[in-house]
PDB file of C-alpha atoms in Angstrom:
ATOM      1  CA  MET A 844       2.477  -0.825  39.959  1.00  0.00           C
ATOM      2  CA  LEU A 845       5.560   1.445  40.205  1.00  0.00           C
ATOM      3  CA  MET A 846       7.998  -1.417  39.083  1.00  0.00           C
ATOM      4  CA  LEU A 847       5.659  -2.224  36.153  1.00  0.00           C
ATOM      5  CA  LEU A 848       5.619   1.336  34.990  1.00  0.00           C
ATOM      6  CA  LEU A 849       9.427   1.626  35.402  1.00  0.00           C
ATOM      7  CA  SER A 850      10.113  -1.570  33.298  1.00  0.00           C
ATOM      8  CA  PHE A 851       7.724  -0.444  30.743  1.00  0.00           C
ATOM      9  CA  THR A 852       9.336   2.907  30.509  1.00  0.00           C
ATOM     10  CA  THR A 853      12.789   1.248  30.342  1.00  0.00           C
ATOM     11  CA  PHE A 854      11.556  -0.967  27.626  1.00  0.00           C
ATOM     12  CA  ASN A 855      10.172   1.883  25.556  1.00  0.00           C
ATOM     13  CA  LEU A 856      13.419   3.941  25.919  1.00  0.00           C
ATOM     14  CA  TRP A 857      15.337   0.637  24.719  1.00  0.00           C
ATOM     15  CA  ARG A 858      13.143   0.523  21.703  1.00  0.00           C
ATOM     16  CA  VAL A 859      13.682   4.088  20.841  1.00  0.00           C
ATOM     17  CA  ALA A 860      17.518   3.740  21.091  1.00  0.00           C
ATOM     18  CA  GLU A 861      17.177   0.630  18.938  1.00  0.00           C
ATOM     19  CA  THR A 862      14.825   2.455  16.246  1.00  0.00           C
ATOM     20  CA  THR A 863      16.900   3.951  13.349  1.00  0.00           C
ATOM     21  CA  SER A 864      16.597   7.448  12.298  1.00  0.00           C
ATOM     22  CA  LEU A 865      14.908   6.375   9.038  1.00  0.00           C
ATOM     23  CA  GLU A 866      12.313   4.559  11.037  1.00  0.00           C
ATOM     24  CA  LEU A 867      11.691   7.853  13.328  1.00  0.00           C
ATOM     25  CA  ASP A 868      11.591   9.877   9.891  1.00  0.00           C
ATOM     26  CA  ILE A 869       8.780   7.513   8.606  1.00  0.00           C
ATOM     27  CA  ARG A 870       6.860   7.746  11.895  1.00  0.00           C
ATOM     28  CA  LEU A 871       7.147  11.481  11.553  1.00  0.00           C
ATOM     29  CA  LEU A 872       6.092  11.652   8.003  1.00  0.00           C
ATOM     30  CA  SER A 873       3.138   9.369   8.467  1.00  0.00           C
ATOM     31  CA  LYS A 874       1.985  11.499  11.337  1.00  0.00           C
ATOM     32  CA  GLN A 875       2.263  14.431   9.346  1.00  0.00           C
ATOM     33  CA  LEU A 876       0.395  12.844   6.515  1.00  0.00           C
ATOM     34  CA  LEU A 877      -2.520  11.795   8.628  1.00  0.00           C
ATOM     35  CA  GLU A 878      -2.718  15.335  10.170  1.00  0.00           C
ATOM     36  CA  MET A 879      -2.837  16.941   6.696  1.00  0.00           C
ATOM     37  CA  ALA A 880      -5.537  14.439   5.499  1.00  0.00           C
ATOM     38  CA  ARG A 881      -7.704  15.961   8.439  1.00  0.00           C
ATOM     39  CA  GLU A 882      -7.534  19.461   7.160  1.00  0.00           C
ATOM     40  CA  GLU A 883     -10.652  20.590   5.790  1.00  0.00           C
ATOM     41  CA  ASP A 884      -9.035  22.534   2.637  1.00  0.00           C
ATOM     42  CA  LEU A 885      -7.285  19.377   1.603  1.00  0.00           C
ATOM     43  CA  PHE A 886     -10.154  17.144   2.263  1.00  0.00           C
ATOM     44  CA  GLY A 887     -12.345  19.235   0.206  1.00  0.00           C
ATOM     45  CA  TRP A 888      -9.814  19.476  -2.542  1.00  0.00           C
ATOM     46  CA  LEU A 889      -9.604  15.726  -2.594  1.00  0.00           C
ATOM     47  CA  LYS A 890     -13.536  15.325  -2.609  1.00  0.00           C
ATOM     48  CA  ARG A 891     -13.928  17.765  -5.528  1.00  0.00           C
ATOM     49  CA  VAL A 892     -11.141  15.974  -7.649  1.00  0.00           C
ATOM     50  CA  ARG A 893     -12.586  12.494  -6.967  1.00  0.00           C
ATOM     51  CA  ARG A 894     -16.093  13.735  -8.056  1.00  0.00           C
ATOM     52  CA  ARG A 895     -14.660  15.097 -11.179  1.00  0.00           C
ATOM     53  CA  LEU A 896     -12.882  11.794 -11.888  1.00  0.00           C
ATOM     54  CA  HIS A 897     -16.112   9.856 -11.484  1.00  0.00           C
ATOM     55  CA  GLU A 898     -18.040  12.128 -13.663  1.00  0.00           C
ATOM     56  CA  TYR A 899     -16.544  10.760 -16.902  1.00  0.00           C
ATOM     57  CA  PRO A 900     -15.266   7.213 -16.248  1.00  0.00           C
ATOM     58  CA  GLU A 901     -12.771   5.994 -18.972  1.00  0.00           C
ATOM     59  CA  LEU A 902     -11.716   2.446 -19.746  1.00  0.00           C
ATOM     60  CA  ALA A 903      -8.107   1.169 -19.650  1.00  0.00           C
ATOM     61  CA  PHE A 904      -5.692   3.181 -22.076  1.00  0.00           C
ATOM     62  CA  GLU A 905      -8.619   5.528 -22.831  1.00  0.00           C
ATOM     63  CA  GLU A 906      -8.307   7.894 -19.890  1.00  0.00           C
ATOM     64  CA  TYR A 907      -7.532  10.929 -21.737  1.00  0.00           C
ATOM     65  CA  ASN A 908      -9.788  13.340 -19.634  1.00  0.00           C
ATOM     66  CA  THR A 909      -8.620  11.687 -16.499  1.00  0.00           C
ATOM     67  CA  SER A 910      -5.011  12.193 -17.491  1.00  0.00           C
ATOM     68  CA  HIS A 911      -5.570  15.681 -18.370  1.00  0.00           C
ATOM     69  CA  LEU A 912      -7.428  16.377 -15.138  1.00  0.00           C
ATOM     70  CA  ILE A 913      -4.378  14.832 -13.121  1.00  0.00           C
ATOM     71  CA  ARG A 914      -1.865  16.753 -15.141  1.00  0.00           C
ATOM     72  CA  SER A 915      -3.803  20.169 -14.606  1.00  0.00           C
ATOM     73  CA  GLU A 916      -3.995  19.586 -10.869  1.00  0.00           C
ATOM     74  CA  LEU A 917      -0.201  18.776 -10.879  1.00  0.00           C
ATOM     75  CA  ASP A 918       0.337  22.010 -12.771  1.00  0.00           C
ATOM     76  CA  LEU A 919      -1.558  23.876 -10.152  1.00  0.00           C
ATOM     77  CA  LEU A 920       0.416  22.405  -7.517  1.00  0.00           C
ATOM     78  CA  GLY A 921       3.866  23.068  -9.347  1.00  0.00           C
ATOM     79  CA  ILE A 922       4.753  19.598  -9.573  1.00  0.00           C
ATOM     80  CA  GLN A 923       6.529  18.258 -12.439  1.00  0.00           C
ATOM     81  CA  TYR A 924       5.641  15.060 -14.195  1.00  0.00           C
ATOM     82  CA  SER A 925       6.176  12.813 -17.013  1.00  0.00           C
ATOM     83  CA  CYS A 926       3.658  11.915 -19.616  1.00  0.00           C
ATOM     84  CA  PRO A 927       2.437   9.894 -21.504  1.00  0.00           C
ATOM     85  CA  VAL A 928       3.325   6.737 -19.759  1.00  0.00           C
ATOM     86  CA  ALA A 929       1.726   3.600 -21.264  1.00  0.00           C
ATOM     87  CA  LYS A 930      -0.445   5.830 -23.538  1.00  0.00           C
ATOM     88  CA  THR A 931      -2.252   7.852 -20.856  1.00  0.00           C
ATOM     89  CA  GLY A 932      -0.280   7.566 -17.558  1.00  0.00           C
ATOM     90  CA  VAL A 933       1.299  10.200 -15.497  1.00  0.00           C
ATOM     91  CA  VAL A 934       4.233   9.851 -13.289  1.00  0.00           C
ATOM     92  CA  ALA A 935       5.182  12.482 -10.853  1.00  0.00           C
ATOM     93  CA  LEU A 936       8.119  12.654  -8.455  1.00  0.00           C
ATOM     94  CA  ILE A 937       8.004  14.808  -5.467  1.00  0.00           C
ATOM     95  CA  GLY A 938      10.531  15.713  -2.878  1.00  0.00           C
ATOM     96  CA  SER A 939      14.351  15.532  -2.708  1.00  0.00           C
ATOM     97  CA  GLY A 940      15.017  12.024  -3.640  1.00  0.00           C
ATOM     98  CA  GLU A 941      16.291  11.521  -0.017  1.00  0.00           C
ATOM     99  CA  THR A 942      15.017   9.262   2.486  1.00  0.00           C
ATOM    100  CA  PRO A 943      12.437   8.706   3.864  1.00  0.00           C
ATOM    101  CA  PHE A 944      10.836   7.760   0.726  1.00  0.00           C
ATOM    102  CA  PHE A 945       6.757   7.666   0.252  1.00  0.00           C
ATOM    103  CA  SER A 946       5.235   6.043  -2.694  1.00  0.00           C
ATOM    104  CA  LEU A 947       1.530   6.239  -4.173  1.00  0.00           C
ATOM    105  CA  ARG A 948       0.256   4.321  -7.035  1.00  0.00           C
ATOM    106  CA  ALA A 949      -3.259   4.428  -8.391  1.00  0.00           C
ATOM    107  CA  ASP A 950      -5.352   3.090 -11.165  1.00  0.00           C
ATOM    108  CA  MET A 951      -7.298   5.588 -13.143  1.00  0.00           C
ATOM    109  CA  ASP A 952      -9.297   3.563 -15.117  1.00  0.00           C
ATOM    110  CA  ALA A 953     -12.890   2.549 -14.908  1.00  0.00           C
ATOM    111  CA  LEU A 954     -14.345  -0.909 -14.886  1.00  0.00           C
ATOM    112  CA  PRO A 955     -16.873  -1.704 -17.616  1.00  0.00           C
ATOM    113  CA  ILE A 956     -20.243  -2.544 -15.850  1.00  0.00           C
ATOM    114  CA  GLN A 957     -23.753  -3.103 -16.939  1.00  0.00           C
ATOM    115  CA  ALA A 958     -25.901  -0.338 -15.160  1.00  0.00           C
ATOM    116  CA  PHE A 959     -29.164  -1.852 -13.539  1.00  0.00           C
ATOM    117  CA  HIS A 960     -32.272   0.150 -14.273  1.00  0.00           C
ATOM    118  CA  PRO A 961     -35.140  -1.299 -12.142  1.00  0.00           C
ATOM    119  CA  LEU A 962     -37.790   0.364 -14.518  1.00  0.00           C
ATOM    120  CA  ALA A 963     -36.420  -0.766 -17.606  1.00  0.00           C
TER     121      ALA A 963
END
């Protein structure tokens, strides 16, 4: 049992030594993002924004209210952005431009669907 534990510990130390500082930075950033996502304030804010987005779904290249909402939230956070991109899109850059990088892409258009009304 001790031999197994010793060899496992040695293997982990060897792996850490082989890990680049970029990989360690990414692991730390990932951990921090997960911790932030668990915070009640952030979760509540995300939920409120999601609900506002779903109140008025807009089709592709017609997302004027959605784009306005995103820009308003970025303004409140003090984040600079470029707009319009492809008519209604928004691009924001956050951080120093140094590694590690984190990227997020999101669609903001709704899909046209036929609502089902059982009483109709």
